[in-house]
Coordinates of C-alpha atoms in Angstrom, one line a residue:
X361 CA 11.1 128.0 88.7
X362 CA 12.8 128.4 85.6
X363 CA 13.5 132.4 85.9
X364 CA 14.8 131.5 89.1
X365 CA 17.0 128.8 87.7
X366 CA 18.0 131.7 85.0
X367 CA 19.0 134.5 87.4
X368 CA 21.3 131.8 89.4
X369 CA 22.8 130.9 86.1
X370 CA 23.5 134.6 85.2
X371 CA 24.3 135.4 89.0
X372 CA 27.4 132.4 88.7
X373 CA 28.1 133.4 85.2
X374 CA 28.7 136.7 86.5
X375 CA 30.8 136.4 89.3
X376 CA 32.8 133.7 87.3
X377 CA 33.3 136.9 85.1
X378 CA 34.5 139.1 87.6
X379 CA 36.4 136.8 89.3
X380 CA 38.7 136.7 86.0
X381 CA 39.0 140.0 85.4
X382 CA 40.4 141.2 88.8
X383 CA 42.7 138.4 88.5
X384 CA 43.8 139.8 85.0
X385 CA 44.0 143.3 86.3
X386 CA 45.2 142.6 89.7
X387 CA 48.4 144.8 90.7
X388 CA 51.5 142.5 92.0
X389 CA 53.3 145.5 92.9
X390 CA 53.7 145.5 97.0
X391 CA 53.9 149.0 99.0
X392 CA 51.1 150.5 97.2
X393 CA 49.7 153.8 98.4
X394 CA 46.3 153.9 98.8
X395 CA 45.7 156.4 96.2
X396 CA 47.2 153.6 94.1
X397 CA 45.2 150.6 94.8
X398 CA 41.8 153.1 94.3
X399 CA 42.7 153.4 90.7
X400 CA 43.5 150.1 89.9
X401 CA 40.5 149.4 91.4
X402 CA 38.5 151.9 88.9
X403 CA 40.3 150.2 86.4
X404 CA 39.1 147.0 86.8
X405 CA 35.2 148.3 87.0
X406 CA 36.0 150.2 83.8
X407 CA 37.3 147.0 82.5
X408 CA 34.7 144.2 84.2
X409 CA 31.6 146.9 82.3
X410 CA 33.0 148.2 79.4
X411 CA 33.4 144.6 77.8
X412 CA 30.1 143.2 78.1
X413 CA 28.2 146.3 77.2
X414 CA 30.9 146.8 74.2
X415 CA 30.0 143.9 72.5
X416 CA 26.4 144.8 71.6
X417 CA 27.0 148.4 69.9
X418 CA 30.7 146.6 68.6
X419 CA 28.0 143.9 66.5
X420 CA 25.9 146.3 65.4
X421 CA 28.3 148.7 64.6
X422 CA 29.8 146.4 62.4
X423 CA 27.1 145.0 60.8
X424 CA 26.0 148.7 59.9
X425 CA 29.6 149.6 58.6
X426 CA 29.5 146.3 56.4
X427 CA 26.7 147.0 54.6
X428 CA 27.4 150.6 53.8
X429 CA 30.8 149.2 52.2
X430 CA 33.0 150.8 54.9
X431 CA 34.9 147.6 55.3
X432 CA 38.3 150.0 57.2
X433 CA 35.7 151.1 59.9
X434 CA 34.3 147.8 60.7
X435 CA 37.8 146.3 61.0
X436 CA 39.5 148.9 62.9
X437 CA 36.2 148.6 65.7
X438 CA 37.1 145.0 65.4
X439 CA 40.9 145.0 65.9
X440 CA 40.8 147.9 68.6
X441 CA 37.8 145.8 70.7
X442 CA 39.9 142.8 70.5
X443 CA 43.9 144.4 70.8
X444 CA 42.4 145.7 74.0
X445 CA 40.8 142.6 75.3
X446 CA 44.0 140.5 74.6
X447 CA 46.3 142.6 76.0
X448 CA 44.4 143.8 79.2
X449 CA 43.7 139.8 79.7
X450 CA 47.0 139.1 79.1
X451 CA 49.3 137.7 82.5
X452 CA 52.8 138.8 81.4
X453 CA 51.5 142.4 80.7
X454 CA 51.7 144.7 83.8
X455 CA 48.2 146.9 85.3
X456 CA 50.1 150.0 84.3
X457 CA 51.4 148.8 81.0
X458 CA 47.7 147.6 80.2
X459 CA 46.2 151.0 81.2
X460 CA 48.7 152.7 78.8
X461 CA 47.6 150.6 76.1
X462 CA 43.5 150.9 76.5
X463 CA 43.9 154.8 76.3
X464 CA 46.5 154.9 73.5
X465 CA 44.2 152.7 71.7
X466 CA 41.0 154.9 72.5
X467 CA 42.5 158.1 71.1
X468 CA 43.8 156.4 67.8
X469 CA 39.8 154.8 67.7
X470 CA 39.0 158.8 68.1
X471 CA 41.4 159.7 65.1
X472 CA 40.4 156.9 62.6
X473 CA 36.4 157.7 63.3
X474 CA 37.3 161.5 62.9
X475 CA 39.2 160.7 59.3
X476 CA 36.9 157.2 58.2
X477 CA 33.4 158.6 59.4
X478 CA 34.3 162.5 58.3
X479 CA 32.7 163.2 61.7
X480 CA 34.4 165.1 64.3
X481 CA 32.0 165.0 67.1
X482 CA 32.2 161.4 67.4
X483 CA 35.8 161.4 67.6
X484 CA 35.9 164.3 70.0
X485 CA 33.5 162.1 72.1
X486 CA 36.2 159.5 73.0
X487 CA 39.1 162.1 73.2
X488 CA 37.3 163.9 76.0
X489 CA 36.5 160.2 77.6
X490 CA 39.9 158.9 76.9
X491 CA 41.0 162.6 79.2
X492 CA 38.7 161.3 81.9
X493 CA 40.0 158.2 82.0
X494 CA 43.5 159.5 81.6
X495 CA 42.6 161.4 84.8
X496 CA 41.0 158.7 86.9
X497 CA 43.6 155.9 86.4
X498 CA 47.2 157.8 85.7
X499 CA 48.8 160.8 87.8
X500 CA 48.1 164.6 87.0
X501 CA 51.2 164.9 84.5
X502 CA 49.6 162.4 82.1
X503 CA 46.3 164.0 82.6
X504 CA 47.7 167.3 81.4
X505 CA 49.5 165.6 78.7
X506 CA 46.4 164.3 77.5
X507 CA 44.6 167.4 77.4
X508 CA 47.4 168.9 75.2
X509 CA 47.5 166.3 73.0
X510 CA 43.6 166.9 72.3
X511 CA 44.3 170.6 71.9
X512 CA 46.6 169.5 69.7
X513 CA 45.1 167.4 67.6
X514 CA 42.2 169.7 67.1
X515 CA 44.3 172.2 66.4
X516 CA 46.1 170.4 63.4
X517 CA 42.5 169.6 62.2
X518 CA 41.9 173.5 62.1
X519 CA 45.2 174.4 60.5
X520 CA 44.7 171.4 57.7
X521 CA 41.1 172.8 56.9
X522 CA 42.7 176.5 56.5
X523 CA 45.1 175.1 54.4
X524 CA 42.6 174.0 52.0
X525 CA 42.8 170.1 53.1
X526 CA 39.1 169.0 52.1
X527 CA 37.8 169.5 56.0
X528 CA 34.6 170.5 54.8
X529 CA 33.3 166.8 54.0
X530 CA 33.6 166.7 57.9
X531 CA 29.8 166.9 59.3
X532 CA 30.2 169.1 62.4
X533 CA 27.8 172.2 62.1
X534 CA 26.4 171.4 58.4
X535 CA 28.3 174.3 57.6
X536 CA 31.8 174.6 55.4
X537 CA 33.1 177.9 57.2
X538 CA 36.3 177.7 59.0
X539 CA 35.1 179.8 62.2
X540 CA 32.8 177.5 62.9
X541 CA 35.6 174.8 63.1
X542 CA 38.1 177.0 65.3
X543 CA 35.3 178.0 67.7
X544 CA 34.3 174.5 67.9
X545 CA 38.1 173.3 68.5
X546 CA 38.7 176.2 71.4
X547 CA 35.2 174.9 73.0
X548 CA 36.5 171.1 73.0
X549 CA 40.0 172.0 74.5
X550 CA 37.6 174.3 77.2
X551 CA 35.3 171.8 77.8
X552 CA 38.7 168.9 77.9
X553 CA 40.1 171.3 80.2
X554 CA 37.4 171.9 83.0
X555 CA 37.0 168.1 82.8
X556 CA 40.2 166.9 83.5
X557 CA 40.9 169.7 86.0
X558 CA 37.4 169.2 88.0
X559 CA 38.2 165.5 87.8
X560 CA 41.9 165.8 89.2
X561 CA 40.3 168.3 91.8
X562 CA 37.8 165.2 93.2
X563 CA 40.5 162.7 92.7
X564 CA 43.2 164.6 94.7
X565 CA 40.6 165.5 97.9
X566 CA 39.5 161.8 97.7
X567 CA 43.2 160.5 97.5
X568 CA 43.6 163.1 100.6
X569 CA 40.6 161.6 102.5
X570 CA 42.2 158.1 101.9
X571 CA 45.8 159.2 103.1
X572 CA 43.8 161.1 106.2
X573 CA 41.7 158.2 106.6
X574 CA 44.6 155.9 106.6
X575 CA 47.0 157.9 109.1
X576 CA 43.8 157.8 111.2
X577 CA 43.4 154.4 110.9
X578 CA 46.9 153.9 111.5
X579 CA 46.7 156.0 114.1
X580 CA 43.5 154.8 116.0
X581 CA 45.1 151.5 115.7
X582 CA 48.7 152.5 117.6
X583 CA 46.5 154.3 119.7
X584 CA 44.2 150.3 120.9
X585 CA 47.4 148.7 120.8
X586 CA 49.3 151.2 123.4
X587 CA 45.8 150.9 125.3
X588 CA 45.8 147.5 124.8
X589 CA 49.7 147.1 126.5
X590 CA 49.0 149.7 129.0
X591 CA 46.2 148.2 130.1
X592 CA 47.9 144.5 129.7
X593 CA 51.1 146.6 131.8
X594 CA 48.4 148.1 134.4
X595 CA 46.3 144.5 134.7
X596 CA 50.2 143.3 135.8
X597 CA 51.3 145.8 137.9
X598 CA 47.9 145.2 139.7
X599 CA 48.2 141.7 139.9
X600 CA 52.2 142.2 141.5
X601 CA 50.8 144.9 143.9
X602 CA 48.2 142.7 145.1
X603 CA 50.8 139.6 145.5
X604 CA 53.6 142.0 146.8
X605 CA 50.7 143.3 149.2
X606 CA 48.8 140.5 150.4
X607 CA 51.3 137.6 149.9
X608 CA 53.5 140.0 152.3
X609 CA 55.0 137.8 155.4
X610 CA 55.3 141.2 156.7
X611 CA 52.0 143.4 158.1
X612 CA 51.1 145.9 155.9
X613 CA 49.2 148.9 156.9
X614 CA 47.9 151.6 154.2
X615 CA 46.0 154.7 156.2
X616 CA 45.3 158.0 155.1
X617 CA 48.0 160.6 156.2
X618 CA 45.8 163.2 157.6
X619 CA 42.8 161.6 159.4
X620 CA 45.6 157.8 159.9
X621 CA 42.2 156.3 159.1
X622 CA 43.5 152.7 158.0
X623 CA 42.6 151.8 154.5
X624 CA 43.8 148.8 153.9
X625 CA 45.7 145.7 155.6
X626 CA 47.1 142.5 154.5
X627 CA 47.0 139.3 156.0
X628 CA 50.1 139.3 157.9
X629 CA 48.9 142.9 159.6
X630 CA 45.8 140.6 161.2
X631 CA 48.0 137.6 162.4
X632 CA 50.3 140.0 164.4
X633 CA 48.0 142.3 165.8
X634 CA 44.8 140.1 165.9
X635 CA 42.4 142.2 164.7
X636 CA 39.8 141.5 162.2
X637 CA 39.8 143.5 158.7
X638 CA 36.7 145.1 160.0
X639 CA 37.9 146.4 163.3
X640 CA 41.2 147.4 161.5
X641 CA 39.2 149.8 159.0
X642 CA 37.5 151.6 162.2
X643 CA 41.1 152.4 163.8
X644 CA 43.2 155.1 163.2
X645 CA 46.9 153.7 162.6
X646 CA 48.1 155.5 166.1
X647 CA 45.9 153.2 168.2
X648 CA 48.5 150.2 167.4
X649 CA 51.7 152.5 168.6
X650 CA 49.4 153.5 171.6
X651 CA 50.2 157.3 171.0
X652 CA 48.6 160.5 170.1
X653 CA 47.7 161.8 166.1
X654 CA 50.5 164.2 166.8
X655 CA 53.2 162.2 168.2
X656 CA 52.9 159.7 165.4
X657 CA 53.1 162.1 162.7
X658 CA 55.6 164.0 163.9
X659 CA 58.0 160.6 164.0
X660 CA 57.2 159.9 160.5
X661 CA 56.8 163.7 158.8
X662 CA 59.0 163.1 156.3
X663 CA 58.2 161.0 152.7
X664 CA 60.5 158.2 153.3
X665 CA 60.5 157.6 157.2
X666 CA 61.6 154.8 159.4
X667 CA 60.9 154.0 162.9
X668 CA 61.7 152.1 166.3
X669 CA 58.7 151.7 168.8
X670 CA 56.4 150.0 170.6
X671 CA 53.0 148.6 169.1
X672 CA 50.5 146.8 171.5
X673 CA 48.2 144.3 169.7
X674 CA 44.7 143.5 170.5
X675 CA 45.6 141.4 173.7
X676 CA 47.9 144.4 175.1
X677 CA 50.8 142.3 174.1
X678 CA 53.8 144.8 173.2
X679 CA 55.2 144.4 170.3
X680 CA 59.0 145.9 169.3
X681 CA 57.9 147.1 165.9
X682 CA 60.5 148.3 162.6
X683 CA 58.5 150.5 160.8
X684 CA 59.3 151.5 157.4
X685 CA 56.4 154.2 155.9
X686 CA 56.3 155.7 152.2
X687 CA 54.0 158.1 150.2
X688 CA 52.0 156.2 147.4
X689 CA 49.6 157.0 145.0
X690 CA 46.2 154.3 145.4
X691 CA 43.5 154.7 142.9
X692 CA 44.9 158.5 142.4
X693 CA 44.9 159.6 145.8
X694 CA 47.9 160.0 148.1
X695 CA 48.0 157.6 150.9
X696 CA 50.9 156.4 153.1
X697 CA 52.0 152.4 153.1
X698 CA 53.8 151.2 156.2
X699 CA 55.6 147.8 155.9
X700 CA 56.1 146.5 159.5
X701 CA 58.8 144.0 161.3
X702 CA 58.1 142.7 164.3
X703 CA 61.7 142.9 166.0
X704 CA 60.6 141.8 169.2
X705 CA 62.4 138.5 169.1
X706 CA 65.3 139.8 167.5
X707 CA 65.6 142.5 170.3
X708 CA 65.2 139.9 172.9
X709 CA 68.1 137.9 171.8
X710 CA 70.3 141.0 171.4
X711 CA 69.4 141.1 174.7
X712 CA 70.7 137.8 175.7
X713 CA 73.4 138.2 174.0
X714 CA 74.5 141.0 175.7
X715 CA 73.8 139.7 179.1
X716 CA 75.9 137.0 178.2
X717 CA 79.0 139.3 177.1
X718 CA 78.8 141.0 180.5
X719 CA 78.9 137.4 182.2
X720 CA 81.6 136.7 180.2
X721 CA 83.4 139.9 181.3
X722 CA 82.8 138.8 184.7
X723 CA 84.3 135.3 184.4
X724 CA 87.4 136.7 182.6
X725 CA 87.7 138.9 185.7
X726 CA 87.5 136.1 188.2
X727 CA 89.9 134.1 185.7
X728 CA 92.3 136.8 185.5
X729 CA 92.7 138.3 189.4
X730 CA 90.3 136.0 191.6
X731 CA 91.5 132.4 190.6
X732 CA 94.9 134.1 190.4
X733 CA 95.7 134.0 194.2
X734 CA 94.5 130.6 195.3
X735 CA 96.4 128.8 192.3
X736 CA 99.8 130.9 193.3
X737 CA 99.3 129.7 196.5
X738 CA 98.9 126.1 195.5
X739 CA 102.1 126.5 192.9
X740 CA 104.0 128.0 195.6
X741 CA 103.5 125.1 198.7
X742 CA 104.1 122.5 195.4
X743 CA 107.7 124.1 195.0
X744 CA 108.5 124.5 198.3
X745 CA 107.8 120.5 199.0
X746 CA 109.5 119.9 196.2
X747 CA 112.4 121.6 197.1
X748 CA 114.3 119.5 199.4
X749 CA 113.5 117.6 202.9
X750 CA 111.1 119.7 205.8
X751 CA 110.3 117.9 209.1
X752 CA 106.9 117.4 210.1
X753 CA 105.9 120.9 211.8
X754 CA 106.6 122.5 208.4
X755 CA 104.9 119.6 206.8
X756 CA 101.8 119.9 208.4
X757 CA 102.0 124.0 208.1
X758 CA 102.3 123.5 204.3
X759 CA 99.4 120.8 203.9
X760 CA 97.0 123.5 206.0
X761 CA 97.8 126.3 203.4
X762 CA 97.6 123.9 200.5
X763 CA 94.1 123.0 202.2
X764 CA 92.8 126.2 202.4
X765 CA 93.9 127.6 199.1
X766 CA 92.1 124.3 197.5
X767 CA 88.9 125.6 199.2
X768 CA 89.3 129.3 198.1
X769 CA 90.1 127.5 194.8
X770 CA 87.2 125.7 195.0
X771 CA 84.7 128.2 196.0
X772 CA 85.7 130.2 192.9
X773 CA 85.2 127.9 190.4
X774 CA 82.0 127.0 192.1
X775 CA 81.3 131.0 191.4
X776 CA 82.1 131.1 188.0
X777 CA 79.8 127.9 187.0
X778 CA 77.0 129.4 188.8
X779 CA 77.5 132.6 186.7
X780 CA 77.7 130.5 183.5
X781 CA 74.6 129.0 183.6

């Protein structure tokens, strides 16, 4: 119970830990590259282990360095561990600024344990890791740079001991012979070299794979999201053509252009003709215009055709259809769609119209000459009584004319009602 208590402890204490540190050494800068945020990231996990295991070999360190009376060694361990935490903790500092400082730092450590501990293999040790980390967290230009400046600073080493600066307290080889000391300079910039150059090899194809991996990502996701709309587009284009087709107040027939096999009807198609769905799908499109497979398609050959003719429903009623027929494409096959208008109504009362013109005609006719003559005769007796005195013969001559033009007057009128109605 209590170990278990323990690890919990530790487990919080931990994460509390490296919650702080990726908020001390988390990147405000926005439009980051990829290759970017990797290294920051490396930087905190160099950062959030290198403290804590530090700390240990830091104590001891010091503690050793104290009693053997080298007081400048034990301080400079000191003020490097704790420049480094400060300034890497620090909020005002930037991620780049603080990476700067943690490997300037590290290669003056190098130079003080060269000088103070007269050893140069230890100092060499943290100039070749200062290169590696020069190589995971900056660009290839500082990684270079950093390489130089360890050929460099070995190389000033070299020329002080050939100058007869006292080099030979240095413990490299237990040996005072200045060779020794170049060949062990040109192996460190060697070594320094193929390090930084193998590391900047895997950084560059990883940083590759994450710009690849990115553009595919990128890419896979434009790619669902035009799926996504097409399919959104499709799922409404659908749902149109199925309103536009069986909403239709017009009959629509879709049949296969070579066999006329109908394929598909609306609701309209079954009301008009008064067939079921099921006897429409065993018909050829033909039956309905009561013609042959050849007579049909030779009327409507052409992609965009339109037709006057007669249809006969299930009853044998004839119907006056308007046919309008297109090509379409229906689940990637060509079909042809007819949209139908049943003009018989409309034909009808062009009809009636018609008929009614030509009556119209016809009374204008007997308007125009037939009426003409009774009336003038009627006029004429008016003006003749009217124009001074007549004895009775005449009198009785004029009223027998007037009578009889009244009847022919009469019998015309009579006529033209009759045609009127």
């Amino acid at each position: 119970m209590i170990q278990k208590l323990s690890s919990n402890h530790l487990t919080k204490l931990w994460s509390s830990y490296s919650n702080f540190i990726e908020n001390r050494t988390y990147s405000e800068k926005t439009n980051r590259s990829q290759s970017e945020i990797w290294k920051d990231r490396v930087f905190t996990q160099i950062v959030k282990f290198a403290f804590p295991t530090a700390v240990f070999p830091l104590t001891v360190s010091i503690i050793i360095e104290y009693f053997d009376y080298n007081y400048l060694t034990a301080i400079v361990d000191l003020v490097a561990f704790l420049s480094v935490v400060l300034v890497v903790i620090s909020k005002k500092t930037t991620i780049q600024s603080k990476k700067y400082f943690g490997i300037a730092i590290m290669i003056i450590f190098s130079l003080v344990k060269i000088i103070t501990l007269h050893s140069l293999l230890l100092g060499t040790i943290y100039l070749l890791l200062s290169s590696v980390i020069t190589t995971l967290l900056l660009n290839k230009k500082a990684a270079y740079l950093s390489v130089a400046l360890n050929a460099t600073i070995c190389i000033c080493f070299t020329i002080a001991q050939m100058k007869g600066f006292p080099m030979h307290k240095l413990n490299i080889y237990n040996s005072d012979i200045s060779i020794r000391w170049i060949l062990f300079t040109f192996n460190i910039i060697f070594v320094n070299s193929v390090m930084v150059s193998v590391i900047i090899y895997i950084t560059d194809g990883f940083e590759k794979t994450i710009e690849k991996s990115k553009r595919l990502s990128a890419k896979l996701k434009m790619e669902v999201k035009e799926k996504v709309e097409r399919e959104k587009l499709l799922q409404e284009t659908t749902t149109h053509y199925k309103s536009l087709f069986y909403l239709n107040p017009f009959p629509i027939l879709i049949y296969n252009p070579s066999s006329l096999h109908l394929l598909n009807i609306n609701k309209a198609a079954i009301n008009q003709y008064r067939y079921s769905k099921k006897e429409f799908l065993n018909m050829k499109i033909n039956n309905l215009a009561d013609c042959t497979e050849v007579e049909f398609k030779n009327r409507l050959s052409e992609d965009n055709a339109h037709y006057i003719g007669t249809h006969i429903d299930k009853t044998g009623e004839k119907i006056i259809a308007d046919m309008y027929v297109s090509s379409i494409k229906l689940d990637g096959i060509s079909v042809r769609l007819a949209i139908v208008r049943n003009i018989t109504a409309e034909t009808e009362y062009i009809a009636t119209i018609a008929r009614k013109k030509k009556k119209m005609r016809e009374i204008a006719f007997l308007q125009s000459h037939v009426i003409r003559k009774p009336l003038s005769q009627i006029l004429g007796i008016i003006e003749l009584i009217k124009a001074g005195p007549i004895d009775q013969k005449e009198f009785e001559q004029l009223l027998s004319h007037l009578i009889s033009s009244t009847e022919e007057l009469d019998i015309v009128v009579t006529d033209i009602i009759h045609q009127t109605r």
